[in-house]
Amino acid sequence: DDDEFEEEEVPKALAYKVVGLPHLSMRLYIGKTYTLAELETRCGRRNKKRRAKLLKKLNDRSCFRPASIKDAVERKRCQKPQKDVPAWVKAPILESENGEVSRRRTIANNLARNILRKLDKESGKVTDMHVEMVLKVWGFVRNGQRKNVLPKGKEWVHSDTLGLNRSRDGRLVVTAASRQYKNVTKLFNRWLEDNWPAKLDEDFPFTSISVNYNYAAARHRDGNNKGPSLIRAFGKFTGGELRYWPRDDRSVKCVKKLKLKDSVKRNIRRRSFTFDGRKAHEVQAFKGQRFSLVFFTCGKYNNASAETQTLLDELGFQFPTTTELRKATEAV
């Protein structure tokens, strides 16, 4: 339900540096750079009058100046307040985790919308840089449900599922994250479409995306997948390769007992890799900031309702046919 700007109202930049107070009752800091999406969120996108005032102010160079979106996305969060300074100069108290996650997701969704709109206008393609920008803003939840991927000593990881997933009552549904933040899902799917691997069949099916941040998944086999997966890593990091056992026939029940000599290691930072997630795989240790997207088909996908399939199609997923899934599986 995004409100579209009139053509002449679309700002030219995706980020702005505050050089003077705009007097719009927005909590901004002079000298800091904000994404257009964050500015819209702070002023209230559904308030058309305030939004119109914001768009007008963005053209006022005494208040805002166009800036690099990279500076806005990577700016440091406020430090914790120091005890030896007066209260009036202390940094603001950060929101609760749930509130912060929702705020960041809203900003990421608006950022994705602005990027897609700009690329549509210019007939451009979604690049790795665009995906990384959105991932850096996205609010990740603490996921303790994926027990099989938890690194040793960890009780949760930052991992979200977009697209089709099985609900607690067994139904196949589109996740709340994809229903509420559609532009983020559309941008990730558009990235795959615009950067389709040369050797990958055009009808490669996928219904879901696993979005992961800064953890090295323990050796495991995926239990809720049907057919092959496609993985790609983003960010500035060293290490973090995918180790995969392509001949794993599950005859060895405990994945920890599999031999390293039977595995292959793939650098997925610069190139996508297609593999069978139902076979053992793990992520190597790394240093830095690492994100990954895993495109896959959810198990029992054919139980999804026609309405759910229509929504998946609108979001950019490629809902599989039996023939397409079998073909993709044989190619891995």
PDB file of N, CA, C and O in Angstrom, residues 294-330:
ATOM      1  N   VAL A 294      20.014 -17.073   0.935  1.00  0.00           N
ATOM      2  CA  VAL A 294      19.880 -18.441   0.432  1.00  0.00           C
ATOM      3  C   VAL A 294      18.486 -18.573  -0.178  1.00  0.00           C
ATOM      4  O   VAL A 294      17.474 -18.482   0.530  1.00  0.00           O
ATOM      5  N   PHE A 295      18.437 -18.779  -1.485  1.00  0.00           N
ATOM      6  CA  PHE A 295      17.175 -18.945  -2.202  1.00  0.00           C
ATOM      7  C   PHE A 295      16.874 -20.447  -2.281  1.00  0.00           C
ATOM      8  O   PHE A 295      17.707 -21.222  -2.748  1.00  0.00           O
ATOM      9  N   PHE A 296      15.674 -20.855  -1.846  1.00  0.00           N
ATOM     10  CA  PHE A 296      15.353 -22.280  -1.821  1.00  0.00           C
ATOM     11  C   PHE A 296      13.844 -22.496  -1.987  1.00  0.00           C
ATOM     12  O   PHE A 296      13.057 -21.537  -1.936  1.00  0.00           O
ATOM     13  N   THR A 297      13.467 -23.747  -2.171  1.00  0.00           N
ATOM     14  CA  THR A 297      12.053 -24.103  -2.266  1.00  0.00           C
ATOM     15  C   THR A 297      11.627 -24.769  -0.968  1.00  0.00           C
ATOM     16  O   THR A 297      12.270 -25.726  -0.504  1.00  0.00           O
ATOM     17  N   CYS A 298      10.569 -24.272  -0.382  1.00  0.00           N
ATOM     18  CA  CYS A 298      10.068 -24.787   0.888  1.00  0.00           C
ATOM     19  C   CYS A 298       9.424 -26.160   0.688  1.00  0.00           C
ATOM     20  O   CYS A 298       8.731 -26.402  -0.305  1.00  0.00           O
ATOM     21  N   GLY A 299       9.650 -27.063   1.640  1.00  0.00           N
ATOM     22  CA  GLY A 299       9.049 -28.386   1.572  1.00  0.00           C
ATOM     23  C   GLY A 299       7.527 -28.316   1.559  1.00  0.00           C
ATOM     24  O   GLY A 299       6.924 -27.419   2.165  1.00  0.00           O
ATOM     25  N   LYS A 300       6.892 -29.253   0.848  1.00  0.00           N
ATOM     26  CA  LYS A 300       5.430 -29.318   0.714  1.00  0.00           C
ATOM     27  C   LYS A 300       4.864 -28.028   0.124  1.00  0.00           C
ATOM     28  O   LYS A 300       3.741 -27.624   0.444  1.00  0.00           O
ATOM     29  N   TYR A 301       5.652 -27.372  -0.708  1.00  0.00           N
ATOM     30  CA  TYR A 301       5.244 -26.112  -1.328  1.00  0.00           C
ATOM     31  C   TYR A 301       3.925 -26.219  -2.075  1.00  0.00           C
ATOM     32  O   TYR A 301       3.154 -25.258  -2.177  1.00  0.00           O
ATOM     33  N   ASN A 302       3.634 -27.428  -2.617  1.00  0.00           N
ATOM     34  CA  ASN A 302       2.420 -27.599  -3.411  1.00  0.00           C
ATOM     35  C   ASN A 302       1.145 -27.559  -2.579  1.00  0.00           C
ATOM     36  O   ASN A 302       0.044 -27.584  -3.121  1.00  0.00           O
ATOM     37  N   ASN A 303       1.285 -27.496  -1.252  1.00  0.00           N
ATOM     38  CA  ASN A 303       0.111 -27.354  -0.393  1.00  0.00           C
ATOM     39  C   ASN A 303      -0.290 -25.894  -0.199  1.00  0.00           C
ATOM     40  O   ASN A 303      -1.301 -25.604   0.447  1.00  0.00           O
ATOM     41  N   ALA A 304       0.496 -24.980  -0.756  1.00  0.00           N
ATOM     42  CA  ALA A 304       0.185 -23.555  -0.628  1.00  0.00           C
ATOM     43  C   ALA A 304      -1.082 -23.224  -1.409  1.00  0.00           C
ATOM     44  O   ALA A 304      -1.323 -23.762  -2.494  1.00  0.00           O
ATOM     45  N   SER A 305      -1.895 -22.346  -0.861  1.00  0.00           N
ATOM     46  CA  SER A 305      -3.155 -21.969  -1.507  1.00  0.00           C
ATOM     47  C   SER A 305      -2.898 -21.158  -2.765  1.00  0.00           C
ATOM     48  O   SER A 305      -1.797 -20.619  -2.964  1.00  0.00           O
ATOM     49  N   ALA A 306      -3.911 -21.062  -3.604  1.00  0.00           N
ATOM     50  CA  ALA A 306      -3.789 -20.274  -4.833  1.00  0.00           C
ATOM     51  C   ALA A 306      -3.501 -18.811  -4.503  1.00  0.00           C
ATOM     52  O   ALA A 306      -2.723 -18.146  -5.193  1.00  0.00           O
ATOM     53  N   GLU A 307      -4.115 -18.319  -3.439  1.00  0.00           N
ATOM     54  CA  GLU A 307      -3.889 -16.930  -3.020  1.00  0.00           C
ATOM     55  C   GLU A 307      -2.439 -16.712  -2.605  1.00  0.00           C
ATOM     56  O   GLU A 307      -1.820 -15.702  -2.955  1.00  0.00           O
ATOM     57  N   THR A 308      -1.889 -17.690  -1.885  1.00  0.00           N
ATOM     58  CA  THR A 308      -0.493 -17.602  -1.462  1.00  0.00           C
ATOM     59  C   THR A 308       0.442 -17.649  -2.666  1.00  0.00           C
ATOM     60  O   THR A 308       1.408 -16.889  -2.744  1.00  0.00           O
ATOM     61  N   GLN A 309       0.153 -18.503  -3.619  1.00  0.00           N
ATOM     62  CA  GLN A 309       0.974 -18.598  -4.827  1.00  0.00           C
ATOM     63  C   GLN A 309       0.947 -17.292  -5.621  1.00  0.00           C
ATOM     64  O   GLN A 309       1.963 -16.865  -6.164  1.00  0.00           O
ATOM     65  N   THR A 310      -0.217 -16.653  -5.669  1.00  0.00           N
ATOM     66  CA  THR A 310      -0.337 -15.374  -6.376  1.00  0.00           C
ATOM     67  C   THR A 310       0.531 -14.313  -5.716  1.00  0.00           C
ATOM     68  O   THR A 310       1.224 -13.540  -6.393  1.00  0.00           O
ATOM     69  N   LEU A 311       0.521 -14.264  -4.372  1.00  0.00           N
ATOM     70  CA  LEU A 311       1.330 -13.284  -3.646  1.00  0.00           C
ATOM     71  C   LEU A 311       2.816 -13.551  -3.868  1.00  0.00           C
ATOM     72  O   LEU A 311       3.603 -12.608  -4.066  1.00  0.00           O
ATOM     73  N   LEU A 312       3.213 -14.812  -3.868  1.00  0.00           N
ATOM     74  CA  LEU A 312       4.614 -15.145  -4.119  1.00  0.00           C
ATOM     75  C   LEU A 312       5.046 -14.673  -5.498  1.00  0.00           C
ATOM     76  O   LEU A 312       6.150 -14.150  -5.676  1.00  0.00           O
ATOM     77  N   ASP A 313       4.173 -14.841  -6.473  1.00  0.00           N
ATOM     78  CA  ASP A 313       4.471 -14.391  -7.829  1.00  0.00           C
ATOM     79  C   ASP A 313       4.636 -12.870  -7.876  1.00  0.00           C
ATOM     80  O   ASP A 313       5.542 -12.348  -8.528  1.00  0.00           O
ATOM     81  N   GLU A 314       3.782 -12.150  -7.152  1.00  0.00           N
ATOM     82  CA  GLU A 314       3.864 -10.689  -7.106  1.00  0.00           C
ATOM     83  C   GLU A 314       5.169 -10.228  -6.460  1.00  0.00           C
ATOM     84  O   GLU A 314       5.706  -9.171  -6.813  1.00  0.00           O
ATOM     85  N   LEU A 315       5.681 -11.013  -5.522  1.00  0.00           N
ATOM     86  CA  LEU A 315       6.916 -10.657  -4.817  1.00  0.00           C
ATOM     87  C   LEU A 315       8.169 -11.020  -5.607  1.00  0.00           C
ATOM     88  O   LEU A 315       9.272 -10.652  -5.215  1.00  0.00           O
ATOM     89  N   GLY A 316       7.990 -11.776  -6.705  1.00  0.00           N
ATOM     90  CA  GLY A 316       9.129 -12.092  -7.556  1.00  0.00           C
ATOM     91  C   GLY A 316       9.680 -13.495  -7.421  1.00  0.00           C
ATOM     92  O   GLY A 316      10.731 -13.804  -8.001  1.00  0.00           O
ATOM     93  N   PHE A 317       9.014 -14.360  -6.657  1.00  0.00           N
ATOM     94  CA  PHE A 317       9.470 -15.745  -6.533  1.00  0.00           C
ATOM     95  C   PHE A 317       9.073 -16.538  -7.775  1.00  0.00           C
ATOM     96  O   PHE A 317       8.174 -16.147  -8.525  1.00  0.00           O
ATOM     97  N   GLN A 318       9.740 -17.661  -7.987  1.00  0.00           N
ATOM     98  CA  GLN A 318       9.435 -18.540  -9.110  1.00  0.00           C
ATOM     99  C   GLN A 318       8.865 -19.844  -8.552  1.00  0.00           C
ATOM    100  O   GLN A 318       9.603 -20.786  -8.249  1.00  0.00           O
ATOM    101  N   PHE A 319       7.544 -19.873  -8.412  1.00  0.00           N
ATOM    102  CA  PHE A 319       6.889 -21.038  -7.829  1.00  0.00           C
ATOM    103  C   PHE A 319       7.095 -22.238  -8.744  1.00  0.00           C
ATOM    104  O   PHE A 319       6.871 -22.159  -9.947  1.00  0.00           O
ATOM    105  N   PRO A 320       7.534 -23.369  -8.197  1.00  0.00           N
ATOM    106  CA  PRO A 320       7.945 -24.493  -9.052  1.00  0.00           C
ATOM    107  C   PRO A 320       6.795 -25.359  -9.561  1.00  0.00           C
ATOM    108  O   PRO A 320       5.741 -25.455  -8.940  1.00  0.00           O
ATOM    109  N   THR A 321       7.053 -25.956 -10.708  1.00  0.00           N
ATOM    110  CA  THR A 321       6.245 -27.080 -11.168  1.00  0.00           C
ATOM    111  C   THR A 321       7.047 -28.337 -10.841  1.00  0.00           C
ATOM    112  O   THR A 321       8.250 -28.259 -10.556  1.00  0.00           O
ATOM    113  N   THR A 322       6.413 -29.479 -10.883  1.00  0.00           N
ATOM    114  CA  THR A 322       7.111 -30.728 -10.588  1.00  0.00           C
ATOM    115  C   THR A 322       8.270 -30.950 -11.561  1.00  0.00           C
ATOM    116  O   THR A 322       9.365 -31.366 -11.169  1.00  0.00           O
ATOM    117  N   THR A 323       8.034 -30.633 -12.825  1.00  0.00           N
ATOM    118  CA  THR A 323       9.063 -30.811 -13.847  1.00  0.00           C
ATOM    119  C   THR A 323      10.260 -29.899 -13.609  1.00  0.00           C
ATOM    120  O   THR A 323      11.417 -30.319 -13.698  1.00  0.00           O
ATOM    121  N   GLU A 324       9.987 -28.616 -13.301  1.00  0.00           N
ATOM    122  CA  GLU A 324      11.067 -27.661 -13.059  1.00  0.00           C
ATOM    123  C   GLU A 324      11.900 -28.057 -11.850  1.00  0.00           C
ATOM    124  O   GLU A 324      13.134 -27.963 -11.877  1.00  0.00           O
ATOM    125  N   LEU A 325      11.239 -28.508 -10.796  1.00  0.00           N
ATOM    126  CA  LEU A 325      11.964 -28.885  -9.586  1.00  0.00           C
ATOM    127  C   LEU A 325      12.816 -30.128  -9.822  1.00  0.00           C
ATOM    128  O   LEU A 325      13.967 -30.200  -9.362  1.00  0.00           O
ATOM    129  N   ARG A 326      12.294 -31.100 -10.539  1.00  0.00           N
ATOM    130  CA  ARG A 326      13.066 -32.298 -10.842  1.00  0.00           C
ATOM    131  C   ARG A 326      14.270 -31.968 -11.709  1.00  0.00           C
ATOM    132  O   ARG A 326      15.389 -32.453 -11.477  1.00  0.00           O
ATOM    133  N   LYS A 327      14.074 -31.098 -12.692  1.00  0.00           N
ATOM    134  CA  LYS A 327      15.151 -30.686 -13.579  1.00  0.00           C
ATOM    135  C   LYS A 327      16.251 -29.972 -12.797  1.00  0.00           C
ATOM    136  O   LYS A 327      17.448 -30.215 -13.017  1.00  0.00           O
ATOM    137  N   ALA A 328      15.856 -29.077 -11.891  1.00  0.00           N
ATOM    138  CA  ALA A 328      16.834 -28.327 -11.101  1.00  0.00           C
ATOM    139  C   ALA A 328      17.597 -29.254 -10.168  1.00  0.00           C
ATOM    140  O   ALA A 328      18.815 -29.102  -9.967  1.00  0.00           O
ATOM    141  N   THR A 329      16.906 -30.231  -9.603  1.00  0.00           N
ATOM    142  CA  THR A 329      17.542 -31.177  -8.678  1.00  0.00           C
ATOM    143  C   THR A 329      18.577 -32.029  -9.404  1.00  0.00           C
ATOM    144  O   THR A 329      19.681 -32.286  -8.886  1.00  0.00           O
ATOM    145  N   GLU A 330      18.248 -32.456 -10.599  1.00  0.00           N
ATOM    146  CA  GLU A 330      19.172 -33.298 -11.381  1.00  0.00           C
ATOM    147  C   GLU A 330      20.410 -32.528 -11.813  1.00  0.00           C
ATOM    148  O   GLU A 330      21.475 -33.130 -12.055  1.00  0.00           O
TER     149      GLU A 330
END
